[in-house]
Amino acid sequence: MMRRRTFVGLDEEKTNIPDRGDVFLSHVYHICQSEKIQDLLTLFRTRTAYYDMDKDWRFYRVLSHWDSKGLIECERESMDGWRKFNLIEALWVSVIQRLRHLNTSLGDIGHIKPNFFEMIDWECPISLAEYYTLCAIFLEKPTFFVLAPLWRDFFFYEELQTALATTLFESCIIVHLNPLLNKLLPKEGVKSRFPFESGITFEQQEILETLAKEDFDKITFRKEKGKIYRCDIEKGFAPGVSEHVLKQGHKNLTITTNIVEGRTASRIRTIKKHLKGSTQ
């Protein structure tokens, strides 16, 4: 049976973020049964000269130092021979480079390494790195390796959005894997198909926020020279609500009193709100 991964120090409600329940496990089993996927995984795991990263003599001493610390996985025919990496191992070296640029210590990187290469399940041997790399390459899904204080894991863009929106972590380091894979696989050209490519504009976002936050019966948007610069927010009130109360906490407003047979029947408050992008 496939093991459900959990994260140290998180509440039970958050132990499977990103959500890796039955649907995820079922999908992993499905792809493991695919002969095409197995052929791809074989290529992923083959250490070839294509990933001989230390051909660059300037990087050779850095790799030797990391190797001496047990930070990298590779194959070497002799002490003086080139190191050969498979795709996931080469990706990990690229991740180490990014982490070092962010001043992550070699000691911390050593603690992070097991999470990068962790297997999802030994009965269906595929690692999270391989699973997320497959999706990044062939589905162009924006994919990230995220380091938070208590744990680290792989995220698709949608999963990362959910984690950030639910304040799963207050601080983290995020490494975008697609550009790293693109450098390792220049012929394939790994891209990132972000879902917000056809997203809303700032103006549209402000309108949506106004609709969500304001209490109104009617909103009129004012437009000038092709841009919305103001909205008039109308709200009706019972006659017992005084004008003094209606004015509290608001500026640029008018109050219209509806008189019926000499008595106040209702009041309408209109707040004139200038939008953030307005120069009015």
PDB file of C-alpha atoms in Angstrom:
ATOM      1  CA  MET A   1       0.000   0.000   0.000  1.00  0.00           C
ATOM      2  CA  MET A   2       1.299   3.438  -0.865  1.00  0.00           C
ATOM      3  CA  ARG A   3       2.537   5.474   2.062  1.00  0.00           C
ATOM      4  CA  ARG A   4       0.926   8.829   2.808  1.00  0.00           C
ATOM      5  CA  ARG A   5       3.586  11.423   3.472  1.00  0.00           C
ATOM      6  CA  THR A   6       3.160  13.800   6.395  1.00  0.00           C
ATOM      7  CA  PHE A   7       4.960  16.918   7.517  1.00  0.00           C
ATOM      8  CA  VAL A   8       6.499  17.404  10.937  1.00  0.00           C
ATOM      9  CA  GLY A   9       5.026  20.108  13.134  1.00  0.00           C
ATOM     10  CA  LEU A  10       1.794  20.715  11.199  1.00  0.00           C
ATOM     11  CA  ASP A  11      -1.771  20.252  12.402  1.00  0.00           C
ATOM     12  CA  GLU A  12      -3.586  17.084  11.361  1.00  0.00           C
ATOM     13  CA  GLU A  13      -5.785  19.069   8.990  1.00  0.00           C
ATOM     14  CA  LYS A  14      -2.668  20.193   7.101  1.00  0.00           C
ATOM     15  CA  THR A  15      -0.684  16.949   7.021  1.00  0.00           C
ATOM     16  CA  ASN A  16      -1.352  16.334   3.331  1.00  0.00           C
ATOM     17  CA  ILE A  17      -0.578  19.718   1.775  1.00  0.00           C
ATOM     18  CA  PRO A  18      -0.371  19.534  -1.146  1.00  0.00           C
ATOM     19  CA  ASP A  19      -3.302  17.107  -1.109  1.00  0.00           C
ATOM     20  CA  ARG A  20      -1.953  13.639  -1.874  1.00  0.00           C
ATOM     21  CA  GLY A  21      -4.991  11.526  -1.077  1.00  0.00           C
ATOM     22  CA  ASP A  22      -6.581   8.649  -2.973  1.00  0.00           C
ATOM     23  CA  VAL A  23      -6.856  10.563  -6.274  1.00  0.00           C
ATOM     24  CA  PHE A  24      -3.144  11.334  -6.277  1.00  0.00           C
ATOM     25  CA  LEU A  25      -2.192   7.784  -5.312  1.00  0.00           C
ATOM     26  CA  SER A  26      -4.460   6.343  -7.984  1.00  0.00           C
ATOM     27  CA  HIS A  27      -2.855   8.570 -10.614  1.00  0.00           C
ATOM     28  CA  VAL A  28       0.631   7.512  -9.531  1.00  0.00           C
ATOM     29  CA  TYR A  29      -0.300   3.839  -9.817  1.00  0.00           C
ATOM     30  CA  HIS A  30      -1.795   4.512 -13.253  1.00  0.00           C
ATOM     31  CA  ILE A  31       1.327   6.146 -14.661  1.00  0.00           C
ATOM     32  CA  CYS A  32       3.545   3.454 -13.135  1.00  0.00           C
ATOM     33  CA  GLN A  33       1.636   0.880 -15.204  1.00  0.00           C
ATOM     34  CA  SER A  34       2.251   2.798 -18.433  1.00  0.00           C
ATOM     35  CA  GLU A  35       5.028   1.299 -20.564  1.00  0.00           C
ATOM     36  CA  LYS A  36       5.679   4.710 -22.115  1.00  0.00           C
ATOM     37  CA  ILE A  37       6.119   6.301 -18.698  1.00  0.00           C
ATOM     38  CA  GLN A  38       8.416   3.484 -17.612  1.00  0.00           C
ATOM     39  CA  ASP A  39      10.550   4.062 -20.712  1.00  0.00           C
ATOM     40  CA  LEU A  40      10.738   7.763 -19.852  1.00  0.00           C
ATOM     41  CA  LEU A  41      11.690   6.975 -16.259  1.00  0.00           C
ATOM     42  CA  THR A  42      14.431   4.708 -17.568  1.00  0.00           C
ATOM     43  CA  LEU A  43      15.786   7.658 -19.547  1.00  0.00           C
ATOM     44  CA  PHE A  44      15.454   9.899 -16.490  1.00  0.00           C
ATOM     45  CA  ARG A  45      17.517   7.439 -14.462  1.00  0.00           C
ATOM     46  CA  THR A  46      20.231   6.774 -17.039  1.00  0.00           C
ATOM     47  CA  ARG A  47      23.514   8.452 -16.232  1.00  0.00           C
ATOM     48  CA  THR A  48      24.938   9.636 -19.515  1.00  0.00           C
ATOM     49  CA  ALA A  49      27.552  12.054 -20.802  1.00  0.00           C
ATOM     50  CA  TYR A  50      24.700  14.442 -21.604  1.00  0.00           C
ATOM     51  CA  TYR A  51      24.737  15.540 -17.973  1.00  0.00           C
ATOM     52  CA  ASP A  52      28.515  15.699 -17.496  1.00  0.00           C
ATOM     53  CA  MET A  53      28.301  18.902 -15.519  1.00  0.00           C
ATOM     54  CA  ASP A  54      31.940  19.090 -14.487  1.00  0.00           C
ATOM     55  CA  LYS A  55      33.287  19.397 -18.032  1.00  0.00           C
ATOM     56  CA  ASP A  56      33.476  23.090 -17.107  1.00  0.00           C
ATOM     57  CA  TRP A  57      36.728  23.218 -15.131  1.00  0.00           C
ATOM     58  CA  ARG A  58      35.511  26.243 -13.158  1.00  0.00           C
ATOM     59  CA  PHE A  59      32.668  24.150 -11.744  1.00  0.00           C
ATOM     60  CA  TYR A  60      34.807  21.039 -11.240  1.00  0.00           C
ATOM     61  CA  ARG A  61      36.233  22.069  -7.860  1.00  0.00           C
ATOM     62  CA  VAL A  62      32.782  23.112  -6.617  1.00  0.00           C
ATOM     63  CA  LEU A  63      31.330  19.720  -7.558  1.00  0.00           C
ATOM     64  CA  SER A  64      34.277  17.960  -5.922  1.00  0.00           C
ATOM     65  CA  HIS A  65      33.623  19.845  -2.697  1.00  0.00           C
ATOM     66  CA  TRP A  66      29.906  19.062  -2.754  1.00  0.00           C
ATOM     67  CA  ASP A  67      30.668  15.431  -3.568  1.00  0.00           C
ATOM     68  CA  SER A  68      33.036  15.206  -0.592  1.00  0.00           C
ATOM     69  CA  LYS A  69      30.194  16.447   1.611  1.00  0.00           C
ATOM     70  CA  GLY A  70      27.811  13.800   0.233  1.00  0.00           C
ATOM     71  CA  LEU A  71      25.509  16.448  -1.259  1.00  0.00           C
ATOM     72  CA  ILE A  72      25.276  15.064  -4.804  1.00  0.00           C
ATOM     73  CA  GLU A  73      24.460  11.738  -6.458  1.00  0.00           C
ATOM     74  CA  CYS A  74      26.446  10.679  -9.507  1.00  0.00           C
ATOM     75  CA  GLU A  75      28.562   7.983 -11.137  1.00  0.00           C
ATOM     76  CA  ARG A  76      32.297   8.207 -11.686  1.00  0.00           C
ATOM     77  CA  GLU A  77      34.469   5.653 -13.488  1.00  0.00           C
ATOM     78  CA  SER A  78      37.645   6.811 -11.723  1.00  0.00           C
ATOM     79  CA  MET A  79      38.884   9.457  -9.310  1.00  0.00           C
ATOM     80  CA  ASP A  80      39.933  11.594 -12.263  1.00  0.00           C
ATOM     81  CA  GLY A  81      36.947  10.817 -14.501  1.00  0.00           C
ATOM     82  CA  TRP A  82      33.960  12.988 -15.208  1.00  0.00           C
ATOM     83  CA  ARG A  83      30.940  12.583 -12.998  1.00  0.00           C
ATOM     84  CA  LYS A  84      27.836  11.330 -14.795  1.00  0.00           C
ATOM     85  CA  PHE A  85      24.379  12.408 -13.649  1.00  0.00           C
ATOM     86  CA  ASN A  86      20.885  11.323 -14.554  1.00  0.00           C
ATOM     87  CA  LEU A  87      18.245  13.980 -15.141  1.00  0.00           C
ATOM     88  CA  ILE A  88      16.955  14.156 -11.558  1.00  0.00           C
ATOM     89  CA  GLU A  89      20.484  14.221 -10.148  1.00  0.00           C
ATOM     90  CA  ALA A  90      21.449  16.997 -12.564  1.00  0.00           C
ATOM     91  CA  LEU A  91      18.306  18.899 -11.573  1.00  0.00           C
ATOM     92  CA  TRP A  92      19.307  18.558  -7.919  1.00  0.00           C
ATOM     93  CA  VAL A  93      22.739  20.027  -8.686  1.00  0.00           C
ATOM     94  CA  SER A  94      20.978  23.010 -10.311  1.00  0.00           C
ATOM     95  CA  VAL A  95      18.772  23.355  -7.223  1.00  0.00           C
ATOM     96  CA  ILE A  96      21.880  23.359  -5.000  1.00  0.00           C
ATOM     97  CA  GLN A  97      23.315  26.178  -7.122  1.00  0.00           C
ATOM     98  CA  ARG A  98      20.154  28.248  -6.603  1.00  0.00           C
ATOM     99  CA  LEU A  99      20.140  27.545  -2.885  1.00  0.00           C
ATOM    100  CA  ARG A 100      23.765  28.589  -2.562  1.00  0.00           C
ATOM    101  CA  HIS A 101      22.956  31.835  -4.394  1.00  0.00           C
ATOM    102  CA  LEU A 102      20.350  32.369  -1.660  1.00  0.00           C
ATOM    103  CA  ASN A 103      23.002  31.766   1.016  1.00  0.00           C
ATOM    104  CA  THR A 104      21.637  28.390   2.113  1.00  0.00           C
ATOM    105  CA  SER A 105      24.388  26.580   4.021  1.00  0.00           C
ATOM    106  CA  LEU A 106      25.818  23.270   2.844  1.00  0.00           C
ATOM    107  CA  GLY A 107      24.716  21.783   6.149  1.00  0.00           C
ATOM    108  CA  ASP A 108      21.091  22.758   5.502  1.00  0.00           C
ATOM    109  CA  ILE A 109      21.322  21.468   1.932  1.00  0.00           C
ATOM    110  CA  GLY A 110      22.490  18.140   3.322  1.00  0.00           C
ATOM    111  CA  HIS A 111      19.310  17.938   5.431  1.00  0.00           C
ATOM    112  CA  ILE A 112      17.174  18.891   2.412  1.00  0.00           C
ATOM    113  CA  LYS A 113      18.631  16.277   0.034  1.00  0.00           C
ATOM    114  CA  PRO A 114      16.625  13.215   1.290  1.00  0.00           C
ATOM    115  CA  ASN A 115      13.351  15.068   0.658  1.00  0.00           C
ATOM    116  CA  PHE A 116      14.316  15.753  -2.954  1.00  0.00           C
ATOM    117  CA  PHE A 117      15.032  12.089  -3.732  1.00  0.00           C
ATOM    118  CA  GLU A 118      12.326  10.553  -1.533  1.00  0.00           C
ATOM    119  CA  MET A 119      10.337   7.704  -3.104  1.00  0.00           C
ATOM    120  CA  ILE A 120       6.552   7.878  -3.033  1.00  0.00           C
ATOM    121  CA  ASP A 121       6.212   4.125  -2.659  1.00  0.00           C
ATOM    122  CA  TRP A 122       8.626   1.235  -3.080  1.00  0.00           C
ATOM    123  CA  GLU A 123       5.943  -1.043  -4.542  1.00  0.00           C
ATOM    124  CA  CYS A 124       5.530   1.481  -7.358  1.00  0.00           C
ATOM    125  CA  PRO A 125       9.033   2.964  -7.392  1.00  0.00           C
ATOM    126  CA  ILE A 126       8.801   6.572  -8.491  1.00  0.00           C
ATOM    127  CA  SER A 127       9.991   9.602  -6.573  1.00  0.00           C
ATOM    128  CA  LEU A 128       8.122  12.866  -6.136  1.00  0.00           C
ATOM    129  CA  ALA A 129      10.920  14.555  -8.080  1.00  0.00           C
ATOM    130  CA  GLU A 130      10.328  12.209 -11.032  1.00  0.00           C
ATOM    131  CA  TYR A 131       6.541  12.611 -10.865  1.00  0.00           C
ATOM    132  CA  TYR A 132       6.669  16.415 -10.759  1.00  0.00           C
ATOM    133  CA  THR A 133       9.393  16.532 -13.423  1.00  0.00           C
ATOM    134  CA  LEU A 134       7.248  14.441 -15.761  1.00  0.00           C
ATOM    135  CA  CYS A 135       4.385  16.928 -15.370  1.00  0.00           C
ATOM    136  CA  ALA A 136       6.689  19.931 -15.775  1.00  0.00           C
ATOM    137  CA  ILE A 137       8.184  18.611 -19.029  1.00  0.00           C
ATOM    138  CA  PHE A 138       5.185  17.073 -20.764  1.00  0.00           C
ATOM    139  CA  LEU A 139       2.271  19.092 -19.338  1.00  0.00           C
ATOM    140  CA  GLU A 140       4.219  22.365 -18.943  1.00  0.00           C
ATOM    141  CA  LYS A 141       2.911  22.628 -15.390  1.00  0.00           C
ATOM    142  CA  PRO A 142       4.788  25.299 -13.395  1.00  0.00           C
ATOM    143  CA  THR A 143       6.587  23.252 -10.754  1.00  0.00           C
ATOM    144  CA  PHE A 144       8.418  24.346  -7.612  1.00  0.00           C
ATOM    145  CA  PHE A 145      10.591  22.934  -4.863  1.00  0.00           C
ATOM    146  CA  VAL A 146       9.631  24.755  -1.659  1.00  0.00           C
ATOM    147  CA  LEU A 147      11.640  24.962   1.546  1.00  0.00           C
ATOM    148  CA  ALA A 148       9.791  26.021   4.696  1.00  0.00           C
ATOM    149  CA  PRO A 149      11.282  26.029   8.226  1.00  0.00           C
ATOM    150  CA  LEU A 150       9.773  22.671   9.228  1.00  0.00           C
ATOM    151  CA  TRP A 151       9.654  20.789   5.926  1.00  0.00           C
ATOM    152  CA  ARG A 152      10.228  20.904   2.186  1.00  0.00           C
ATOM    153  CA  ASP A 153       8.251  19.518  -0.745  1.00  0.00           C
ATOM    154  CA  PHE A 154       7.289  19.775  -4.424  1.00  0.00           C
ATOM    155  CA  PHE A 155       4.362  21.943  -5.514  1.00  0.00           C
ATOM    156  CA  PHE A 156       2.518  22.637  -8.724  1.00  0.00           C
ATOM    157  CA  TYR A 157       1.505  26.266  -9.181  1.00  0.00           C
ATOM    158  CA  GLU A 158      -2.101  25.591  -8.106  1.00  0.00           C
ATOM    159  CA  GLU A 159      -0.920  23.753  -4.994  1.00  0.00           C
ATOM    160  CA  LEU A 160       1.447  26.573  -4.132  1.00  0.00           C
ATOM    161  CA  GLN A 161      -1.349  29.123  -4.514  1.00  0.00           C
ATOM    162  CA  THR A 162      -3.494  27.149  -2.064  1.00  0.00           C
ATOM    163  CA  ALA A 163      -0.647  26.813   0.409  1.00  0.00           C
ATOM    164  CA  LEU A 164       0.071  30.556   0.302  1.00  0.00           C
ATOM    165  CA  ALA A 165      -3.613  31.502   0.510  1.00  0.00           C
ATOM    166  CA  THR A 166      -4.134  29.287   3.576  1.00  0.00           C
ATOM    167  CA  THR A 167      -0.928  30.619   5.181  1.00  0.00           C
ATOM    168  CA  LEU A 168       0.535  27.141   5.406  1.00  0.00           C
ATOM    169  CA  PHE A 169       3.905  28.790   5.910  1.00  0.00           C
ATOM    170  CA  GLU A 170       4.912  32.315   6.882  1.00  0.00           C
ATOM    171  CA  SER A 171       8.285  32.179   5.155  1.00  0.00           C
ATOM    172  CA  CYS A 172       9.883  29.912   2.570  1.00  0.00           C
ATOM    173  CA  ILE A 173      12.386  29.576  -0.254  1.00  0.00           C
ATOM    174  CA  ILE A 174      10.854  28.754  -3.637  1.00  0.00           C
ATOM    175  CA  VAL A 175      12.880  27.283  -6.498  1.00  0.00           C
ATOM    176  CA  HIS A 176      11.116  27.250  -9.879  1.00  0.00           C
ATOM    177  CA  LEU A 177      12.142  23.986 -11.540  1.00  0.00           C
ATOM    178  CA  ASN A 178      10.921  24.571 -15.117  1.00  0.00           C
ATOM    179  CA  PRO A 179      13.701  27.041 -16.076  1.00  0.00           C
ATOM    180  CA  LEU A 180      16.300  24.661 -14.628  1.00  0.00           C
ATOM    181  CA  LEU A 181      14.871  21.772 -16.646  1.00  0.00           C
ATOM    182  CA  ASN A 182      14.832  23.982 -19.733  1.00  0.00           C
ATOM    183  CA  LYS A 183      18.601  24.474 -19.417  1.00  0.00           C
ATOM    184  CA  LEU A 184      19.143  20.749 -18.932  1.00  0.00           C
ATOM    185  CA  LEU A 185      16.854  19.879 -21.856  1.00  0.00           C
ATOM    186  CA  PRO A 186      17.376  22.705 -24.397  1.00  0.00           C
ATOM    187  CA  LYS A 187      16.220  20.564 -27.337  1.00  0.00           C
ATOM    188  CA  GLU A 188      12.915  19.715 -25.640  1.00  0.00           C
ATOM    189  CA  GLY A 189      12.321  23.283 -24.447  1.00  0.00           C
ATOM    190  CA  VAL A 190      10.595  22.976 -21.069  1.00  0.00           C
ATOM    191  CA  LYS A 191       8.025  25.765 -20.628  1.00  0.00           C
ATOM    192  CA  SER A 192       5.708  26.968 -17.857  1.00  0.00           C
ATOM    193  CA  ARG A 193       2.052  27.297 -18.738  1.00  0.00           C
ATOM    194  CA  PHE A 194       0.772  29.530 -15.948  1.00  0.00           C
ATOM    195  CA  PRO A 195      -3.030  29.571 -15.577  1.00  0.00           C
ATOM    196  CA  PHE A 196      -3.081  33.349 -15.140  1.00  0.00           C
ATOM    197  CA  GLU A 197      -1.896  34.042 -18.687  1.00  0.00           C
ATOM    198  CA  SER A 198      -5.451  35.188 -19.488  1.00  0.00           C
ATOM    199  CA  GLY A 199      -5.983  36.703 -16.047  1.00  0.00           C
ATOM    200  CA  ILE A 200      -7.919  39.829 -15.123  1.00  0.00           C
ATOM    201  CA  THR A 201      -6.514  43.338 -15.218  1.00  0.00           C
ATOM    202  CA  PHE A 202      -5.826  45.512 -12.160  1.00  0.00           C
ATOM    203  CA  GLU A 203      -8.918  47.570 -12.987  1.00  0.00           C
ATOM    204  CA  GLN A 204     -11.082  44.450 -13.152  1.00  0.00           C
ATOM    205  CA  GLN A 205      -9.616  43.195  -9.872  1.00  0.00           C
ATOM    206  CA  GLU A 206     -10.525  46.473  -8.159  1.00  0.00           C
ATOM    207  CA  ILE A 207     -14.098  46.235  -9.445  1.00  0.00           C
ATOM    208  CA  LEU A 208     -14.405  42.684  -8.124  1.00  0.00           C
ATOM    209  CA  GLU A 209     -13.043  43.758  -4.729  1.00  0.00           C
ATOM    210  CA  THR A 210     -15.566  46.600  -4.588  1.00  0.00           C
ATOM    211  CA  LEU A 211     -18.426  44.243  -5.392  1.00  0.00           C
ATOM    212  CA  ALA A 212     -17.261  41.796  -2.739  1.00  0.00           C
ATOM    213  CA  LYS A 213     -16.574  44.265   0.098  1.00  0.00           C
ATOM    214  CA  GLU A 214     -19.193  47.007  -0.213  1.00  0.00           C
ATOM    215  CA  ASP A 215     -22.759  46.877   1.122  1.00  0.00           C
ATOM    216  CA  PHE A 216     -24.968  48.236  -1.643  1.00  0.00           C
ATOM    217  CA  ASP A 217     -28.273  48.122  -3.461  1.00  0.00           C
ATOM    218  CA  LYS A 218     -26.821  49.601  -6.623  1.00  0.00           C
ATOM    219  CA  ILE A 219     -23.371  50.515  -7.939  1.00  0.00           C
ATOM    220  CA  THR A 220     -22.795  52.887 -10.847  1.00  0.00           C
ATOM    221  CA  PHE A 221     -19.326  52.941 -12.425  1.00  0.00           C
ATOM    222  CA  ARG A 222     -18.174  56.222 -13.996  1.00  0.00           C
ATOM    223  CA  LYS A 223     -15.877  56.096 -17.020  1.00  0.00           C
ATOM    224  CA  GLU A 224     -13.837  58.824 -18.679  1.00  0.00           C
ATOM    225  CA  LYS A 225     -11.343  58.578 -21.556  1.00  0.00           C
ATOM    226  CA  GLY A 226     -11.692  54.804 -21.596  1.00  0.00           C
ATOM    227  CA  LYS A 227     -10.924  54.323 -17.892  1.00  0.00           C
ATOM    228  CA  ILE A 228     -13.208  53.762 -14.913  1.00  0.00           C
ATOM    229  CA  TYR A 229     -12.327  56.420 -12.372  1.00  0.00           C
ATOM    230  CA  ARG A 230     -15.192  56.323  -9.835  1.00  0.00           C
ATOM    231  CA  CYS A 231     -18.086  54.239  -8.595  1.00  0.00           C
ATOM    232  CA  ASP A 232     -21.248  55.521  -6.880  1.00  0.00           C
ATOM    233  CA  ILE A 233     -22.392  53.096  -4.186  1.00  0.00           C
ATOM    234  CA  GLU A 234     -26.092  53.451  -3.323  1.00  0.00           C
ATOM    235  CA  LYS A 235     -27.727  51.909  -0.290  1.00  0.00           C
ATOM    236  CA  GLY A 236     -31.290  52.420   1.029  1.00  0.00           C
ATOM    237  CA  PHE A 237     -32.076  52.790   4.747  1.00  0.00           C
ATOM    238  CA  ALA A 238     -35.174  52.877   6.913  1.00  0.00           C
ATOM    239  CA  PRO A 239     -36.396  56.297   8.128  1.00  0.00           C
ATOM    240  CA  GLY A 240     -35.247  55.554  11.675  1.00  0.00           C
ATOM    241  CA  VAL A 241     -31.585  55.663  10.617  1.00  0.00           C
ATOM    242  CA  SER A 242     -30.432  59.253  11.063  1.00  0.00           C
ATOM    243  CA  GLU A 243     -28.293  61.184   8.607  1.00  0.00           C
ATOM    244  CA  HIS A 244     -25.658  61.562  11.313  1.00  0.00           C
ATOM    245  CA  VAL A 245     -25.284  57.777  11.559  1.00  0.00           C
ATOM    246  CA  LEU A 246     -25.182  57.375   7.789  1.00  0.00           C
ATOM    247  CA  LYS A 247     -22.354  59.905   7.466  1.00  0.00           C
ATOM    248  CA  GLN A 248     -20.090  58.307  10.064  1.00  0.00           C
ATOM    249  CA  GLY A 249     -16.843  56.902   8.619  1.00  0.00           C
ATOM    250  CA  HIS A 250     -17.542  58.090   5.081  1.00  0.00           C
ATOM    251  CA  LYS A 251     -16.505  61.004   2.864  1.00  0.00           C
ATOM    252  CA  ASN A 252     -17.741  62.269  -0.506  1.00  0.00           C
ATOM    253  CA  LEU A 253     -21.320  61.174  -0.038  1.00  0.00           C
ATOM    254  CA  THR A 254     -24.817  62.472  -0.514  1.00  0.00           C
ATOM    255  CA  ILE A 255     -27.991  61.515   1.324  1.00  0.00           C
ATOM    256  CA  THR A 256     -31.376  61.680  -0.388  1.00  0.00           C
ATOM    257  CA  THR A 257     -34.438  61.703   1.855  1.00  0.00           C
ATOM    258  CA  ASN A 258     -37.720  60.342   0.495  1.00  0.00           C
ATOM    259  CA  ILE A 259     -40.680  62.264   1.978  1.00  0.00           C
ATOM    260  CA  VAL A 260     -44.198  60.780   1.834  1.00  0.00           C
ATOM    261  CA  GLU A 261     -47.161  62.738   3.242  1.00  0.00           C
ATOM    262  CA  GLY A 262     -44.858  65.002   5.182  1.00  0.00           C
ATOM    263  CA  ARG A 263     -42.898  62.195   6.809  1.00  0.00           C
ATOM    264  CA  THR A 264     -39.510  60.606   6.079  1.00  0.00           C
ATOM    265  CA  ALA A 265     -40.236  57.302   4.334  1.00  0.00           C
ATOM    266  CA  SER A 266     -36.647  56.267   3.583  1.00  0.00           C
ATOM    267  CA  ARG A 267     -33.139  57.532   2.958  1.00  0.00           C
ATOM    268  CA  ILE A 268     -30.632  56.685   0.235  1.00  0.00           C
ATOM    269  CA  ARG A 269     -26.940  57.143   0.847  1.00  0.00           C
ATOM    270  CA  THR A 270     -24.645  57.485  -2.190  1.00  0.00           C
ATOM    271  CA  ILE A 271     -20.912  57.181  -1.555  1.00  0.00           C
ATOM    272  CA  LYS A 272     -18.680  58.478  -4.351  1.00  0.00           C
ATOM    273  CA  LYS A 273     -15.607  56.264  -4.286  1.00  0.00           C
ATOM    274  CA  HIS A 274     -12.594  57.064  -6.455  1.00  0.00           C
ATOM    275  CA  LEU A 275     -10.776  53.949  -7.605  1.00  0.00           C
ATOM    276  CA  LYS A 276      -7.141  53.414  -6.665  1.00  0.00           C
ATOM    277  CA  GLY A 277      -5.820  53.873 -10.175  1.00  0.00           C
ATOM    278  CA  SER A 278      -7.771  57.070 -10.692  1.00  0.00           C
ATOM    279  CA  THR A 279      -6.129  60.457 -11.156  1.00  0.00           C
ATOM    280  CA  GLN A 280      -9.400  62.302 -10.558  1.00  0.00           C
TER     281      GLN A 280
END
